[in-house]
CSV table of C-alpha atoms and ligand atoms in Angstrom, one decimal:
chain,number,residue,atom,x,y,z
A,1,UNK,CA,-26.3,-18.5,-18.0
A,2,UNK,CA,-28.1,-19.4,-15.0
A,3,UNK,CA,-26.9,-20.7,-11.6
A,4,UNK,CA,-23.5,-19.0,-11.2
A,5,UNK,CA,-22.2,-19.6,-8.1
A,6,UNK,CA,-20.1,-16.6,-7.0
A,7,UNK,CA,-16.9,-17.4,-5.0
A,8,UNK,CA,-16.9,-13.9,-3.5
A,9,UNK,CA,-20.7,-13.2,-2.9
A,10,UNK,CA,-20.1,-10.6,-0.5
A,11,UNK,CA,-17.8,-8.7,-2.8
A,12,UNK,CA,-19.0,-5.4,-4.8
A,13,UNK,CA,-16.8,-2.8,-6.6
A,14,UNK,CA,-13.9,-1.6,-4.9
A,15,UNK,CA,-14.5,1.7,-3.1
A,16,UNK,CA,-11.3,3.5,-5.0
A,17,UNK,CA,-13.1,2.6,-8.3
A,18,UNK,CA,-16.8,3.6,-7.0
A,19,UNK,CA,-15.4,7.0,-5.5
A,20,UNK,CA,-13.3,8.2,-8.6
A,21,UNK,CA,-16.2,7.3,-10.6
A,22,UNK,CA,-18.4,9.5,-8.7
A,23,UNK,CA,-15.8,12.4,-8.7
A,24,UNK,CA,-15.5,12.0,-12.5
A,25,UNK,CA,-19.4,12.2,-12.9
A,26,UNK,CA,-20.0,15.0,-10.5
A,27,UNK,CA,-16.7,16.8,-11.7
A,28,UNK,CA,-15.4,16.9,-8.0
A,29,UNK,CA,-12.0,17.6,-7.1
A,30,UNK,CA,-10.4,13.8,-6.7
A,31,UNK,CA,-8.7,12.9,-3.3
A,32,UNK,CA,-10.2,9.8,-2.9
A,33,UNK,CA,-8.3,6.9,-5.1
A,34,UNK,CA,-4.6,7.2,-4.3
A,35,UNK,CA,-2.7,8.3,-7.2
A,36,UNK,CA,-0.8,11.8,-7.8
A,37,UNK,CA,-2.3,14.1,-10.5
A,38,UNK,CA,1.4,15.4,-11.5
A,39,UNK,CA,3.7,13.7,-13.7
A,40,UNK,CA,6.6,11.5,-12.8
A,41,UNK,CA,10.3,12.5,-13.8
A,42,UNK,CA,10.6,13.2,-17.5
A,43,UNK,CA,13.7,10.9,-17.2
A,44,UNK,CA,11.9,8.1,-16.4
A,45,UNK,CA,9.7,8.7,-19.4
A,46,UNK,CA,12.7,9.0,-21.7
A,47,UNK,CA,14.3,5.5,-20.3
A,48,UNK,CA,11.3,3.7,-20.9
A,49,UNK,CA,11.0,5.2,-24.7
A,50,UNK,CA,14.6,4.4,-25.0
A,51,UNK,CA,14.2,0.8,-24.1
A,52,UNK,CA,11.4,0.3,-26.4
A,53,UNK,CA,13.3,1.7,-29.2
A,54,UNK,CA,16.4,-0.4,-28.4
A,55,UNK,CA,13.9,-3.3,-28.9
A,56,UNK,CA,13.2,-4.9,-25.4
A,57,UNK,CA,9.8,-5.3,-26.3
A,58,UNK,CA,9.4,-9.1,-25.8
A,59,UNK,CA,9.0,-11.1,-22.7
A,60,UNK,CA,11.3,-10.4,-19.8
A,61,UNK,CA,13.0,-13.1,-17.7
A,62,UNK,CA,10.5,-14.7,-15.5
A,63,UNK,CA,11.6,-13.4,-12.1
A,64,UNK,CA,12.4,-10.1,-13.6
A,65,UNK,CA,15.4,-8.6,-15.4
A,66,UNK,CA,18.6,-9.4,-13.3
A,67,UNK,CA,19.8,-5.7,-13.4
A,68,UNK,CA,16.4,-4.5,-11.7
A,69,UNK,CA,16.7,-7.3,-9.2
A,70,UNK,CA,20.1,-6.6,-8.5
A,71,UNK,CA,19.5,-2.7,-7.9
A,72,UNK,CA,16.5,-3.7,-5.6
A,73,UNK,CA,18.6,-6.0,-3.4
A,74,UNK,CA,21.3,-3.5,-3.3
A,75,UNK,CA,18.8,-0.5,-2.3
A,76,UNK,CA,17.1,-3.1,0.3
A,77,UNK,CA,20.5,-4.1,1.6
A,78,UNK,CA,21.8,-0.4,1.9
A,79,UNK,CA,18.7,0.9,3.6
A,80,UNK,CA,18.0,-2.0,6.1
A,81,UNK,CA,21.2,-3.7,6.5
A,82,UNK,CA,19.8,-6.8,5.4
A,83,UNK,CA,21.3,-9.5,2.7
A,84,UNK,CA,18.8,-10.5,-0.1
A,85,UNK,CA,20.3,-12.5,-3.0
A,86,UNK,CA,19.1,-10.8,-6.6
A,87,UNK,CA,19.0,-14.1,-8.1
A,88,UNK,CA,16.5,-16.2,-5.6
A,89,UNK,CA,15.2,-13.7,-3.2
A,90,UNK,CA,13.7,-10.8,-5.5
A,91,UNK,CA,10.9,-11.0,-7.9
A,92,UNK,CA,9.5,-8.3,-10.1
A,93,UNK,CA,5.8,-8.3,-9.9
A,94,UNK,CA,2.6,-6.3,-11.6
A,95,UNK,CA,2.4,-3.9,-8.9
A,96,UNK,CA,2.2,-4.8,-5.0
A,97,UNK,CA,-1.3,-6.2,-5.8
A,98,UNK,CA,-0.2,-9.2,-7.6
A,99,UNK,CA,2.5,-9.8,-5.4
A,100,UNK,CA,0.1,-9.9,-2.5
A,101,UNK,CA,-2.4,-12.1,-4.5
A,102,UNK,CA,0.5,-14.5,-5.4
A,103,UNK,CA,1.7,-14.9,-1.8
A,104,UNK,CA,-1.7,-15.7,-0.4
A,105,UNK,CA,-2.5,-18.3,-3.4
A,106,UNK,CA,1.1,-19.9,-2.9
A,107,UNK,CA,0.5,-20.6,0.7
A,108,UNK,CA,-3.1,-20.3,1.7
A,109,UNK,CA,-5.3,-23.6,2.0
A,110,UNK,CA,-9.0,-24.2,3.1
A,111,UNK,CA,-9.2,-23.4,6.9
A,112,UNK,CA,-6.0,-21.6,7.2
A,113,UNK,CA,-6.2,-18.5,9.5
A,114,UNK,CA,-4.8,-15.2,8.5
A,115,UNK,CA,-4.7,-12.4,11.2
A,116,UNK,CA,-5.2,-9.0,9.4
A,117,UNK,CA,-5.4,-5.4,11.1
A,118,UNK,CA,-8.6,-3.3,10.1
A,119,UNK,CA,-8.9,-0.9,8.7
A,120,UNK,CA,-7.1,-3.2,5.8
A,121,UNK,CA,-6.5,-2.4,2.3
A,122,UNK,CA,-9.1,-4.0,0.5
A,123,UNK,CA,-7.6,-6.6,-1.8
A,124,UNK,CA,-6.3,-8.8,1.3
A,125,UNK,CA,-9.6,-10.2,2.3
A,126,UNK,CA,-10.9,-11.3,-1.1
A,127,UNK,CA,-7.9,-13.0,-1.9
A,128,UNK,CA,-7.8,-14.9,1.3
A,129,UNK,CA,-11.2,-16.1,0.9
A,130,UNK,CA,-10.7,-17.3,-2.9
A,131,UNK,CA,-8.2,-20.0,-1.2
A,132,UNK,CA,-10.7,-21.0,1.6
A,133,UNK,CA,-8.6,-19.0,4.2
A,134,UNK,CA,-10.3,-17.9,7.5
A,135,UNK,CA,-9.9,-14.1,7.9
A,136,UNK,CA,-9.0,-13.5,11.7
A,137,UNK,CA,-9.3,-9.7,12.1
A,138,UNK,CA,-8.0,-7.2,14.7
A,139,UNK,CA,-9.8,-3.9,14.5
A,140,UNK,CA,-7.5,-0.8,15.3
A,141,UNK,CA,-8.9,2.4,16.6
A,142,UNK,CA,-8.8,5.9,15.4
A,143,UNK,CA,-6.9,8.3,16.0
A,144,UNK,CA,-3.9,6.3,17.1
A,145,UNK,CA,-4.3,2.8,15.5
A,146,UNK,CA,-1.9,1.6,17.8
A,147,UNK,CA,-1.4,-2.6,17.9
A,148,UNK,CA,-2.2,-4.2,21.2
A,149,UNK,CA,0.2,-7.0,20.9
A,150,UNK,CA,-1.3,-8.9,23.9
A,151,UNK,CA,-4.4,-9.1,21.8
A,152,UNK,CA,-2.6,-10.3,18.9
A,153,UNK,CA,-1.1,-13.1,20.7
A,154,UNK,CA,-4.6,-14.2,22.0
A,155,UNK,CA,-5.7,-14.7,18.4
A,156,UNK,CA,-2.8,-16.9,17.2
A,157,UNK,CA,-4.0,-20.5,17.0
A,158,UNK,CA,-2.5,-23.8,15.5
A,159,UNK,CA,-4.3,-22.7,12.3
A,160,UNK,CA,-2.7,-19.4,11.8
A,161,UNK,CA,-0.8,-19.8,8.6
A,162,UNK,CA,-0.3,-16.1,7.9
A,163,UNK,CA,-0.4,-12.4,9.2
A,164,UNK,CA,-0.5,-9.4,7.2
A,165,UNK,CA,1.1,-6.0,8.1
A,166,UNK,CA,1.1,-2.8,6.5
A,167,UNK,CA,3.3,0.3,7.6
A,168,UNK,CA,3.4,3.2,6.7
A,169,UNK,CA,-0.4,2.0,6.8
A,170,UNK,CA,-3.2,3.0,4.3
A,171,UNK,CA,-5.8,4.4,5.1
A,172,UNK,CA,-4.8,5.7,8.6
A,173,UNK,CA,-1.2,7.2,7.6
A,174,UNK,CA,0.3,5.7,11.1
A,175,UNK,CA,3.5,3.9,11.0
A,176,UNK,CA,4.6,0.9,13.1
A,177,UNK,CA,7.5,1.6,15.6
A,178,UNK,CA,10.6,-0.2,16.3
A,179,UNK,CA,9.0,-1.3,19.5
A,180,UNK,CA,6.0,-2.8,17.6
A,181,UNK,CA,8.6,-4.6,15.2
A,182,UNK,CA,10.4,-6.1,18.3
A,183,UNK,CA,7.2,-7.4,19.9
A,184,UNK,CA,6.3,-9.0,16.6
A,185,UNK,CA,9.4,-10.6,16.3
A,186,UNK,CA,9.2,-12.0,19.7
A,187,UNK,CA,5.5,-13.4,19.3
A,188,UNK,CA,6.4,-14.9,16.1
A,189,UNK,CA,9.6,-16.6,17.2
A,190,UNK,CA,9.0,-20.4,17.2
A,191,UNK,CA,6.1,-20.4,15.0
A,192,UNK,CA,5.7,-21.3,11.4
A,193,UNK,CA,3.6,-18.1,10.6
A,194,UNK,CA,4.2,-16.5,7.4
A,195,UNK,CA,4.5,-12.6,7.5
A,196,UNK,CA,3.3,-10.5,4.5
A,197,UNK,CA,4.5,-7.1,5.2
A,198,UNK,CA,3.1,-4.7,2.8
A,199,UNK,CA,5.5,-1.9,2.5
A,200,UNK,CA,4.3,-0.1,-0.4
A,201,UNK,CA,4.9,3.4,0.9
A,202,UNK,CA,8.3,2.6,2.5
A,203,UNK,CA,9.8,5.6,1.1
A,204,UNK,CA,7.0,8.2,2.4
A,205,UNK,CA,7.8,8.6,5.9
A,206,UNK,CA,7.5,12.1,7.8
A,207,UNK,CA,9.2,14.2,10.5
A,208,UNK,CA,12.7,12.4,10.3
A,209,UNK,CA,11.2,8.9,11.4
A,210,UNK,CA,12.5,6.0,10.0
A,211,UNK,CA,10.5,3.2,8.3
A,212,UNK,CA,10.9,0.2,10.2
A,213,UNK,CA,11.1,-2.3,7.5
A,214,UNK,CA,10.9,-6.2,8.2
A,215,UNK,CA,14.2,-6.1,6.4
A,216,UNK,CA,15.8,-4.7,9.8
A,217,UNK,CA,14.8,-7.5,11.7
A,218,UNK,CA,16.8,-10.8,11.3
A,219,UNK,CA,14.1,-12.7,13.4
A,220,UNK,CA,11.4,-11.8,11.1
A,221,UNK,CA,13.1,-11.9,7.7
A,222,UNK,CA,13.2,-15.5,7.7
A,223,UNK,CA,9.3,-15.9,7.5
A,224,UNK,CA,8.6,-12.9,5.8
A,225,UNK,CA,7.6,-11.5,2.3
A,226,UNK,CA,8.1,-7.7,1.7
A,227,UNK,CA,5.9,-5.9,-1.1
A,228,UNK,CA,6.7,-2.8,-2.9
A,229,UNK,CA,5.1,-0.7,-5.4
A,230,UNK,CA,6.9,1.6,-8.0
A,231,UNK,CA,3.5,3.1,-8.8
A,232,UNK,CA,3.9,4.6,-5.2
A,233,UNK,CA,7.4,5.6,-5.1
A,234,UNK,CA,7.9,7.1,-8.7
A,235,UNK,CA,4.2,8.5,-9.4
A,236,UNK,CA,3.7,5.7,-12.0
A,237,UNK,CA,0.6,3.9,-10.4
A,238,UNK,CA,-0.9,3.1,-13.9
A,239,UNK,CA,2.1,1.3,-14.9
A,240,UNK,CA,1.3,-1.6,-12.5
A,241,UNK,CA,4.9,-2.5,-11.4
A,242,UNK,CA,6.3,-3.6,-8.3
A,243,UNK,CA,8.2,-6.3,-6.5
A,244,UNK,CA,8.5,-8.6,-3.5
A,245,UNK,CA,11.6,-9.9,-1.7
A,246,UNK,CA,11.8,-13.0,0.7
A,247,UNK,CA,14.2,-15.7,1.8
A,248,UNK,CA,14.9,-18.4,-1.0
A,249,UNK,CA,12.7,-21.0,0.5
A,250,UNK,CA,9.7,-18.8,0.4
A,251,UNK,CA,10.4,-17.3,-2.9
A,252,UNK,CA,10.7,-20.6,-4.4
A,253,UNK,CA,7.2,-21.2,-3.8
A,254,UNK,CA,6.3,-17.9,-4.9
A,255,UNK,CA,7.8,-18.4,-8.2
A,256,UNK,CA,6.0,-21.6,-8.8
A,257,UNK,CA,2.7,-19.5,-9.0
A,258,UNK,CA,3.9,-16.3,-10.4
A,259,UNK,CA,5.2,-18.0,-13.4
A,260,UNK,CA,1.4,-19.3,-14.3
A,261,UNK,CA,-0.1,-16.0,-13.0
A,262,UNK,CA,1.8,-13.3,-15.1
A,263,UNK,CA,4.9,-15.1,-15.8
A,264,UNK,CA,6.7,-11.8,-16.2
A,265,UNK,CA,5.9,-7.9,-16.2
A,266,UNK,CA,6.7,-5.1,-18.8
A,267,UNK,CA,10.1,-5.7,-20.1
A,268,UNK,CA,11.1,-2.1,-21.1
A,269,UNK,CA,9.7,-0.8,-18.1
A,270,UNK,CA,12.0,-2.9,-16.3
A,271,UNK,CA,15.1,-1.6,-18.0
A,272,UNK,CA,14.0,1.9,-17.4
A,273,UNK,CA,13.4,1.2,-13.6
A,274,UNK,CA,16.8,-0.4,-13.4
A,275,UNK,CA,18.6,2.6,-14.5
A,276,UNK,CA,16.4,5.1,-12.8
A,277,UNK,CA,17.2,3.4,-9.4
A,278,UNK,CA,20.8,4.1,-9.7
A,279,UNK,CA,20.0,7.5,-8.6
A,280,UNK,CA,19.1,7.1,-4.8
A,281,UNK,CA,17.8,10.5,-4.7
A,282,UNK,CA,14.9,9.4,-7.1
A,283,UNK,CA,13.4,7.6,-4.2
A,284,UNK,CA,15.0,9.3,-0.9
A,285,UNK,CA,13.3,12.9,-2.0
A,286,UNK,CA,9.9,11.5,-1.5
A,287,UNK,CA,9.5,12.2,2.3
A,288,UNK,CA,10.3,16.0,1.6
A,289,UNK,CA,8.2,16.2,-1.5
A,290,UNK,CA,5.0,14.6,0.5
A,291,UNK,CA,5.6,16.4,3.7
A,292,UNK,CA,5.4,19.6,2.2
A,293,UNK,CA,2.3,18.8,0.5
A,294,UNK,CA,0.8,17.3,3.6
A,295,UNK,CA,2.0,20.5,5.6
A,296,UNK,CA,0.7,22.7,3.1
A,297,UNK,CA,-2.9,21.0,2.9
A,298,UNK,CA,-2.9,20.9,6.8
A,299,UNK,CA,-2.2,24.8,7.1
A,300,UNK,CA,-4.9,25.6,4.5
A,301,UNK,CA,-7.5,23.6,6.6
A,302,UNK,CA,-6.4,24.5,10.1
A,303,UNK,CA,-9.2,27.0,10.5
A,304,UNK,CA,-11.9,24.4,9.3
A,305,UNK,CA,-14.0,22.3,11.2
A,306,UNK,CA,-12.3,19.2,10.6
A,307,UNK,CA,-10.1,17.6,13.4
A,308,UNK,CA,-6.7,15.7,12.4
A,309,UNK,CA,-3.4,14.1,13.6
A,310,UNK,CA,-0.9,14.7,10.8
A,311,UNK,CA,-0.1,11.4,8.9
A,312,UNK,CA,3.0,9.9,9.8
A,313,UNK,CA,3.7,8.3,6.5
A,314,UNK,CA,1.7,7.6,3.2
A,315,UNK,CA,0.2,10.3,1.2
A,316,UNK,CA,-3.2,10.0,3.1
A,317,UNK,CA,-4.7,12.2,5.7
A,318,UNK,CA,-7.7,11.2,7.9
A,319,UNK,CA,-9.9,14.0,8.8
A,320,UNK,CA,-12.6,13.7,11.4
A,321,UNK,CA,-15.8,15.4,11.0
A,322,UNK,CA,-17.8,15.2,14.2
A,323,UNK,CA,-18.0,18.9,14.3
A,324,UNK,CA,-19.8,19.0,11.2
A,325,UNK,CA,-22.5,16.3,11.3
A,326,UNK,CA,-23.5,13.1,12.5
A,327,UNK,CA,-24.2,11.4,9.2
A,328,UNK,CA,-22.3,8.2,8.6
A,329,UNK,CA,-19.1,8.4,6.7
A,330,UNK,CA,-20.4,6.8,3.5
A,331,UNK,CA,-23.4,9.4,3.0
A,332,UNK,CA,-21.1,12.0,4.2
A,333,UNK,CA,-18.5,11.4,1.7
A,334,UNK,CA,-21.1,11.0,-1.2
A,335,UNK,CA,-22.6,14.4,-0.2
A,336,UNK,CA,-19.1,16.1,-0.1
A,337,UNK,CA,-18.7,14.6,-3.8
A,338,UNK,CA,-22.0,15.5,-5.1
A,339,UNK,CA,-22.7,18.6,-3.5
A,340,UNK,CA,-19.4,20.2,-2.5
A,341,UNK,CA,-17.5,18.9,-5.4
A,342,UNK,CA,-14.8,17.1,-3.2
A,343,UNK,CA,-14.2,13.3,-3.4
A,344,UNK,CA,-12.8,11.3,-0.5
A,345,UNK,CA,-12.8,7.6,0.9
A,346,UNK,CA,-14.9,6.5,3.6
A,347,UNK,CA,-12.9,4.5,6.1
A,348,UNK,CA,-15.7,2.4,7.4
A,349,UNK,CA,-15.5,0.4,4.4
A,350,UNK,CA,-12.2,-1.1,5.7
A,351,UNK,CA,-13.2,-1.6,9.1
A,352,UNK,CA,-14.8,-4.7,11.0
A,353,UNK,CA,-18.7,-4.7,10.7
A,354,UNK,CA,-18.2,-1.4,8.8
A,355,UNK,CA,-17.3,0.3,12.1
A,356,UNK,CA,-17.9,4.3,11.4
A,357,UNK,CA,-15.3,6.7,13.2
A,358,UNK,CA,-16.5,9.6,11.2
A,359,UNK,CA,-13.2,9.8,9.6
A,360,UNK,CA,-12.7,10.3,5.6
A,361,UNK,CA,-9.4,9.7,3.6
A,362,UNK,CA,-8.0,12.5,1.4
A,363,UNK,CA,-4.9,11.9,-0.9
A,364,UNK,CA,-2.6,14.8,-0.7
A,365,UNK,CA,-0.5,13.5,-3.5
A,366,UNK,CA,-1.7,16.2,-5.8
A,367,UNK,CA,-0.5,19.7,-7.2
A,368,UNK,CA,-0.4,22.6,-4.9
A,369,UNK,CA,-3.2,24.2,-6.8
A,370,UNK,CA,-5.5,21.3,-6.5
A,371,UNK,CA,-4.6,21.1,-2.7
A,372,UNK,CA,-5.3,24.9,-2.6
A,373,UNK,CA,-8.8,24.8,-4.4
A,374,UNK,CA,-9.6,21.5,-2.1
A,375,UNK,CA,-8.8,23.4,1.3
A,376,UNK,CA,-11.0,26.4,0.0
A,377,UNK,CA,-14.0,24.1,-0.2
A,378,UNK,CA,-13.3,22.4,3.0
A,379,UNK,CA,-13.0,25.4,4.9
A,380,UNK,CA,-16.5,26.4,4.0
A,381,UNK,CA,-18.2,23.2,5.2
B,401,PMP,N1,-1.1,-1.9,-0.8
B,401,PMP,C1,-1.5,-0.9,-0.3
B,401,PMP,C2,-1.6,-0.8,1.4
B,401,PMP,C3,-1.7,0.1,-1.3
B,401,PMP,O1,-2.2,1.3,-0.8
B,401,PMP,C4,-1.8,-0.2,-2.6
B,401,PMP,C5,-2.2,0.9,-3.4
B,401,PMP,N2,-1.0,1.5,-4.2
B,401,PMP,C6,-1.3,-1.5,-2.9
B,401,PMP,C7,-0.8,-2.5,-1.9
B,401,PMP,C8,-1.1,-1.9,-4.4
B,401,PMP,O2,-0.2,-1.3,-5.0
B,401,PMP,P1,0.2,-1.3,-6.6
B,401,PMP,O3,-0.8,-0.2,-7.0
B,401,PMP,O4,1.4,-1.4,-6.8
B,401,PMP,O5,-0.6,-2.8,-7.1
B,402,LIG,N1,-3.8,2.1,-3.4
B,402,LIG,C1,-4.8,2.8,-3.8
B,402,LIG,C2,-5.8,3.7,-2.6
B,402,LIG,O1,-5.6,3.4,-1.5
B,402,LIG,C3,-5.8,2.5,-4.7
B,402,LIG,C4,-5.4,1.4,-5.4
B,402,LIG,C5,-6.7,0.9,-6.3
B,402,LIG,O2,-7.3,1.7,-7.0
B,402,LIG,N2,-7.0,-0.3,-6.3
B,402,LIG,O3,-6.3,4.6,-2.9
């Protein structure tokens, strides 16, 4: 067919697919796309098998299994002292990606402005563009990636419909502080701006710091969606299971789209997850697990030429390579993969105008053996 008019003319294949493919092609250690190379808890697998054998193989309820929504609400309310109702304010989704897309599609009309912070996770912008929204980017800078709330205030107009934040932040590994959230709360008071808070790494925060969820701030809750991912929390990225929570007036609009978007998500997995969540240690143990991995990785590369600030959250570590080369990050990431057999993610692809800060993102959600092999390579560069 001729004359196909693309709705996303500037969009090419996502960097995660590009780098993982290159890693496989060149037999490189894959620290690019963010997924663990170790198994989930066998108990969780058994729970899924059991649910399938018990016959939970037909459609689940549209918003998600009530028992799963109940335990999600209980977990959120316990951790953040908030009060979400399982019936009307929690929806189970096909990963956080679907939740994000559905939120944007339910609210963004042509001409609406959406404020995002760069570097930004790569699904936000195409989703906004598809619905005719205008992206209003705010570039954060390495190594601190701190937000200047005065600058944010200057970007708000009568057309601002939504703001998207992400803490802990992919790809920088930084987190927003309580002070940041209070500033944000002040800024949005008396506006009709919807806040999308992408909190897929909520359980991966290090050095005894606390995750500052939107759910801790009553002045933000009323206007916010929070998105979460069981893939990130339970080492099951391939299951594509997640959820979102929001006050009922917002969630009502979300579900109008969700029911025609996926209708519901995997039924046996929802049974398994609702059981598995009954043991809080299954998610509260994450900081310990990943902090050990971060510290192992960083101790092994401490004598290398790379420069870094330890990640405060997520399972990503940025490494600055200015002591090695002046090449741009895409060229250097390709060279690392092809010649040194170690794959990473060049951060410029998430930046405004591809700003190149000469940093690469490495995923440390890997076995200790993989991290040791990777560090050996990095130390020789
Ligand atoms: N947001 C961020 C910041 C992410 O890193 C990811 C990748 N896990 C997602 C959303 C999507 O999560 P999911 O795999 O559950 O769709
Ligand atoms: N969130 C993952 C990352 O940042 C990848 C998700 C994906 O491949 N779409 O690496």
